[in-house]
Amino acid sequence: MRIQLLPSTFDAQGVATLEQRLTCFLIDDCVAVDGGSIAIALSNEQRSKVRDIIITHPHLDHIASLPIFIDDLYPTLKEPIRVYATPEVIGLLERDVFNWNVYPRFSDLKNDYGPVMEYVPIPLGSTFQVAHLNVIAVPVNHIVPTVGLVISDGQTSVAFSSDTAETEEFWRIVNEMKELDALLIETSFPDQMAKLAEVSRHFTPASLSQELKKLNHNGMDIMAVHLKPTYRQEIIDQLNALNIPKLRVMEPGKVYSW
Ligand SMILES: [Zn+2]
Ligand SMILES: [Zn+2]
């Protein structure tokens, strides 16, 4: 499985910067997990292939350019963009984003070939299919309805925490997996901002190290993601000081294979 954390910003030469301002993971160049930077960081080839997008929760950093992505492709789509989310999150996207005020309700619109956007309601705790991938969505502990994901292609399994603080069900599902190749887990704030992390339901390096004690698997790659750009280096230093084997920070733009 190839996973790329899409970049959010680019320097004056057009090179992806290391700060992660938006969240969008691209799997095997065709399935997206969240859509924060989906309209600004895909290659033309990727743009022609991505039709399946799983949305973990409706926070702006996870959906910011999703409406623009659909807008860009609108006249050329020969199949709809499928947005996979829980019924709760679909309701919030329809109410707050695709509501004719912020942006058009694409799920009601058709181009010459047919519908341009289709919601696919996803179950909690049981497997569903997205393109060639088997996915399990699990509620996590964030301030809006949010799911973590465990995604398998039959050979490789990767867990995505999405945005969360201390949680239980996610670890139960993760620990039930026969094998786990990588865990992508959020670490939003540095330790000195533990209060803000707590009220906004995110991890710091210290709370992450406690949380990882719930993980039974050993030896897989643990990729820290969702580091607030302003505190990126501090968070990295604090993560390194934890001395957790195979824990590193995921770099936007780089393609990782598991
Ligand atoms: Zn969030
Ligand atoms: Zn977020």
Short mmCIF file of C-alpha atoms and ligand atoms in Angstrom, two decimals:
data_model
loop_
_atom_site.label_atom_id
_atom_site.label_comp_id
_atom_site.label_asym_id
_atom_site.label_seq_id
_atom_site.Cartn_x
_atom_site.Cartn_y
_atom_site.Cartn_z
CA MET A 1 0.00 0.00 0.00
CA ARG A 2 1.37 3.40 -1.01
CA ILE A 3 0.38 6.32 1.20
CA GLN A 4 1.12 9.98 0.63
CA LEU A 5 0.25 12.77 3.03
CA LEU A 6 -0.53 15.50 0.52
CA PRO A 7 1.27 18.81 1.10
CA SER A 8 -0.75 21.88 2.08
CA THR A 9 1.65 24.66 1.14
CA PHE A 10 4.49 25.23 -1.32
CA ASP A 11 7.51 27.53 -1.25
CA ALA A 12 8.27 30.20 -3.86
CA GLN A 13 9.92 27.54 -6.07
CA GLY A 14 6.83 25.34 -5.88
CA VAL A 15 8.45 22.78 -3.59
CA ALA A 16 6.17 21.24 -0.94
CA THR A 17 6.83 22.62 2.55
CA LEU A 18 7.02 20.36 5.61
CA GLU A 19 4.25 22.03 7.59
CA GLN A 20 0.97 20.15 7.57
CA ARG A 21 -1.84 22.67 7.57
CA LEU A 22 -4.48 20.48 5.96
CA THR A 23 -5.15 16.74 6.10
CA CYS A 24 -5.50 14.53 3.04
CA PHE A 25 -3.90 11.09 2.71
CA LEU A 26 -3.78 9.56 -0.73
CA ILE A 27 -3.77 5.74 -0.87
CA ASP A 28 -2.47 3.97 -3.99
CA ASP A 29 -3.00 7.18 -5.98
CA CYS A 30 -6.75 6.66 -6.08
CA VAL A 31 -8.47 6.70 -2.65
CA ALA A 32 -8.31 9.75 -0.39
CA VAL A 33 -8.72 9.83 3.37
CA ASP A 34 -10.00 13.35 4.09
CA GLY A 35 -9.92 16.15 1.57
CA GLY A 36 -8.14 19.12 3.16
CA SER A 37 -5.57 19.65 0.39
CA ILE A 38 -7.15 17.46 -2.29
CA ALA A 39 -7.72 20.31 -4.77
CA ILE A 40 -4.27 21.86 -4.38
CA ALA A 41 -1.76 19.05 -4.18
CA LEU A 42 -2.72 16.23 -6.56
CA SER A 43 -0.83 15.61 -9.78
CA ASN A 44 -2.97 15.69 -12.93
CA GLU A 45 -2.76 11.92 -13.13
CA GLN A 46 -3.89 11.52 -9.52
CA ARG A 47 -6.70 14.01 -10.13
CA SER A 48 -7.93 11.88 -13.02
CA LYS A 49 -8.04 8.78 -10.78
CA VAL A 50 -9.32 9.88 -7.37
CA ARG A 51 -13.06 9.27 -7.20
CA ASP A 52 -13.38 7.79 -3.69
CA ILE A 53 -12.91 10.04 -0.66
CA ILE A 54 -13.44 8.99 2.96
CA ILE A 55 -14.20 11.92 5.28
CA THR A 56 -13.36 11.23 8.95
CA HIS A 57 -14.98 14.42 10.30
CA PRO A 58 -16.15 17.80 9.03
CA HIS A 59 -13.44 20.07 10.49
CA LEU A 60 -12.19 22.52 7.90
CA ASP A 61 -8.59 21.27 7.82
CA HIS A 62 -10.02 17.91 6.64
CA ILE A 63 -12.45 19.18 4.00
CA ALA A 64 -11.16 22.64 3.04
CA SER A 65 -10.61 22.05 -0.66
CA LEU A 66 -13.05 19.15 -1.20
CA PRO A 67 -15.71 21.49 -2.68
CA ILE A 68 -13.11 23.01 -5.00
CA PHE A 69 -11.95 19.54 -6.10
CA ILE A 70 -15.49 18.62 -7.18
CA ASP A 71 -15.95 22.03 -8.80
CA ASP A 72 -12.72 21.57 -10.83
CA LEU A 73 -13.81 18.20 -12.15
CA TYR A 74 -17.49 19.04 -12.56
CA PRO A 75 -17.84 19.10 -16.38
CA THR A 76 -15.54 16.13 -16.99
CA LEU A 77 -16.69 13.60 -14.39
CA LYS A 78 -17.92 10.40 -16.02
CA GLU A 79 -18.71 8.90 -12.62
CA PRO A 80 -19.62 10.71 -9.39
CA ILE A 81 -17.13 11.61 -6.69
CA ARG A 82 -18.08 9.21 -3.90
CA VAL A 83 -17.87 10.74 -0.43
CA TYR A 84 -17.81 8.05 2.27
CA ALA A 85 -18.76 9.22 5.75
CA THR A 86 -21.02 8.34 8.66
CA PRO A 87 -24.64 9.52 8.26
CA GLU A 88 -23.94 12.08 11.00
CA VAL A 89 -21.00 13.59 9.13
CA ILE A 90 -22.91 13.53 5.82
CA GLY A 91 -25.64 15.55 7.55
CA LEU A 92 -23.11 18.12 8.76
CA LEU A 93 -21.50 18.43 5.30
CA GLU A 94 -24.91 19.00 3.72
CA ARG A 95 -25.99 21.48 6.38
CA ASP A 96 -22.78 23.48 6.73
CA VAL A 97 -20.81 23.19 3.48
CA PHE A 98 -22.74 21.95 0.45
CA ASN A 99 -25.75 24.10 1.34
CA TRP A 100 -25.96 26.51 -1.64
CA ASN A 101 -24.54 29.30 0.57
CA VAL A 102 -21.00 28.17 1.24
CA TYR A 103 -20.97 26.08 -1.96
CA PRO A 104 -23.40 24.30 -4.29
CA ARG A 105 -25.17 21.16 -3.20
CA PHE A 106 -23.26 18.98 -5.67
CA SER A 107 -25.15 15.87 -4.56
CA ASP A 108 -28.24 17.33 -6.33
CA LEU A 109 -26.40 18.19 -9.55
CA LYS A 110 -25.69 16.31 -12.76
CA ASN A 111 -23.36 16.98 -15.66
CA ASP A 112 -23.77 15.52 -19.18
CA TYR A 113 -22.72 12.08 -17.89
CA GLY A 114 -24.80 11.87 -14.69
CA PRO A 115 -24.48 12.71 -10.98
CA VAL A 116 -21.26 14.46 -9.94
CA MET A 117 -21.21 13.65 -6.23
CA GLU A 118 -22.66 10.79 -4.26
CA TYR A 119 -22.64 10.20 -0.50
CA VAL A 120 -21.92 6.67 0.65
CA PRO A 121 -23.02 6.25 4.30
CA ILE A 122 -20.55 4.07 6.18
CA PRO A 123 -21.20 1.70 9.07
CA LEU A 124 -19.32 1.78 12.38
CA GLY A 125 -17.30 -1.24 13.42
CA SER A 126 -17.92 -3.43 10.38
CA THR A 127 -15.99 -3.77 7.14
CA PHE A 128 -16.98 -1.88 4.00
CA GLN A 129 -15.26 -1.62 0.65
CA VAL A 130 -13.76 1.48 -0.95
CA ALA A 131 -12.27 0.74 -4.37
CA HIS A 132 -9.80 -2.14 -3.76
CA LEU A 133 -9.59 -1.49 -0.01
CA ASN A 134 -11.39 -2.98 2.99
CA VAL A 135 -12.10 -0.34 5.60
CA ILE A 136 -13.36 -0.36 9.19
CA ALA A 137 -14.47 2.95 10.72
CA VAL A 138 -14.43 3.38 14.49
CA PRO A 139 -15.66 6.36 16.52
CA VAL A 140 -12.82 8.23 18.24
CA ASN A 141 -12.78 10.95 20.88
CA HIS A 142 -12.88 14.37 19.18
CA ILE A 143 -15.17 17.38 19.63
CA VAL A 144 -17.29 16.55 16.57
CA PRO A 145 -18.38 13.10 15.37
CA THR A 146 -15.14 11.58 14.07
CA VAL A 147 -13.96 8.16 12.97
CA GLY A 148 -10.57 6.50 12.99
CA LEU A 149 -9.99 3.99 10.18
CA VAL A 150 -8.29 0.64 9.73
CA ILE A 151 -7.60 0.06 6.04
CA SER A 152 -6.40 -3.17 4.42
CA ASP A 153 -5.63 -4.16 0.84
CA GLY A 154 -5.52 -7.87 1.64
CA GLN A 155 -1.78 -7.85 2.33
CA THR A 156 -1.10 -4.65 4.22
CA SER A 157 -3.06 -2.98 7.02
CA VAL A 158 -2.69 0.60 8.16
CA ALA A 159 -4.57 2.35 10.98
CA PHE A 160 -5.45 6.07 10.86
CA SER A 161 -6.41 7.70 14.16
CA SER A 162 -7.81 10.88 12.57
CA ASP A 163 -8.15 13.67 15.19
CA THR A 164 -8.61 12.26 18.68
CA ALA A 165 -7.73 12.31 22.35
CA GLU A 166 -7.72 9.23 24.62
CA THR A 167 -9.95 6.60 23.09
CA GLU A 168 -10.80 2.90 23.59
CA GLU A 169 -12.79 1.32 20.75
CA PHE A 170 -10.18 2.25 18.14
CA TRP A 171 -7.51 0.28 20.00
CA ARG A 172 -9.80 -2.70 20.41
CA ILE A 173 -10.26 -2.90 16.62
CA VAL A 174 -6.58 -2.17 15.94
CA ASN A 175 -5.47 -4.84 18.41
CA GLU A 176 -7.83 -7.38 16.79
CA MET A 177 -6.01 -7.05 13.45
CA LYS A 178 -3.80 -10.07 12.76
CA GLU A 179 -1.05 -7.80 11.55
CA LEU A 180 -0.62 -4.08 11.42
CA ASP A 181 2.02 -2.50 9.22
CA ALA A 182 1.68 1.15 10.19
CA LEU A 183 -0.19 3.40 12.57
CA LEU A 184 -0.74 7.03 11.54
CA ILE A 185 -1.57 8.93 14.69
CA GLU A 186 -2.14 12.55 15.45
CA THR A 187 0.07 14.64 17.73
CA SER A 188 -1.31 18.14 17.39
CA PHE A 189 0.19 20.16 20.23
CA PRO A 190 3.43 20.36 22.22
CA ASP A 191 3.40 19.22 25.86
CA GLN A 192 3.16 22.73 27.28
CA MET A 193 -0.19 23.15 25.50
CA ALA A 194 -1.77 20.13 27.21
CA LYS A 195 -4.74 22.21 28.37
CA LEU A 196 -5.65 23.30 24.85
CA ALA A 197 -5.04 19.75 23.60
CA GLU A 198 -7.45 18.49 26.23
CA VAL A 199 -10.30 20.89 25.43
CA SER A 200 -9.90 20.48 21.68
CA ARG A 201 -9.42 16.69 22.05
CA HIS A 202 -6.01 16.19 20.56
CA PHE A 203 -2.78 14.53 21.68
CA THR A 204 0.51 15.96 22.85
CA PRO A 205 3.69 13.82 22.79
CA ALA A 206 3.20 13.06 26.51
CA SER A 207 -0.45 12.00 26.17
CA LEU A 208 0.41 10.06 23.00
CA SER A 209 3.06 8.04 24.83
CA GLN A 210 0.45 7.10 27.46
CA GLU A 211 -2.07 6.23 24.76
CA LEU A 212 0.36 3.98 22.87
CA LYS A 213 0.46 1.68 25.90
CA LYS A 214 -2.97 0.48 24.72
CA LEU A 215 -1.45 -0.80 21.47
CA ASN A 216 -0.66 -4.54 21.53
CA HIS A 217 1.16 -4.72 18.19
CA ASN A 218 4.90 -4.30 18.14
CA GLY A 219 7.38 -3.34 15.50
CA MET A 220 5.13 -1.47 13.07
CA ASP A 221 5.91 2.03 11.89
CA ILE A 222 4.25 4.73 13.97
CA MET A 223 3.87 7.92 11.98
CA ALA A 224 3.01 11.12 13.83
CA VAL A 225 0.78 13.41 11.79
CA HIS A 226 -1.31 16.58 12.24
CA LEU A 227 1.48 18.54 13.98
CA LYS A 228 0.42 22.19 14.34
CA PRO A 229 2.80 24.05 12.01
CA THR A 230 3.72 26.74 14.56
CA TYR A 231 5.02 24.14 17.03
CA ARG A 232 6.30 21.56 14.55
CA GLN A 233 9.93 21.49 15.69
CA GLU A 234 9.03 21.49 19.38
CA ILE A 235 6.65 18.59 18.89
CA ILE A 236 9.32 16.69 16.93
CA ASP A 237 11.89 17.26 19.69
CA GLN A 238 9.42 16.09 22.33
CA LEU A 239 8.49 13.01 20.25
CA ASN A 240 12.16 12.12 19.78
CA ALA A 241 12.75 12.42 23.52
CA LEU A 242 10.15 9.69 24.09
CA ASN A 243 12.48 7.09 22.51
CA ILE A 244 9.59 5.06 21.13
CA PRO A 245 10.93 2.56 18.57
CA LYS A 246 9.96 3.28 14.94
CA LEU A 247 8.08 6.47 15.84
CA ARG A 248 8.73 9.25 13.33
CA VAL A 249 6.99 12.21 11.80
CA MET A 250 5.29 11.70 8.44
CA GLU A 251 6.54 14.11 5.78
CA PRO A 252 4.01 15.77 3.50
CA GLY A 253 4.64 14.99 -0.16
CA LYS A 254 6.69 11.84 0.40
CA VAL A 255 5.27 8.49 -0.71
CA TYR A 256 5.52 5.75 1.91
CA SER A 257 5.06 2.07 1.02
CA TRP A 258 4.02 -0.67 3.37
ZN ZN B 1 -10.56 17.94 13.98
ZN ZN B 2 -7.64 18.26 12.10
#
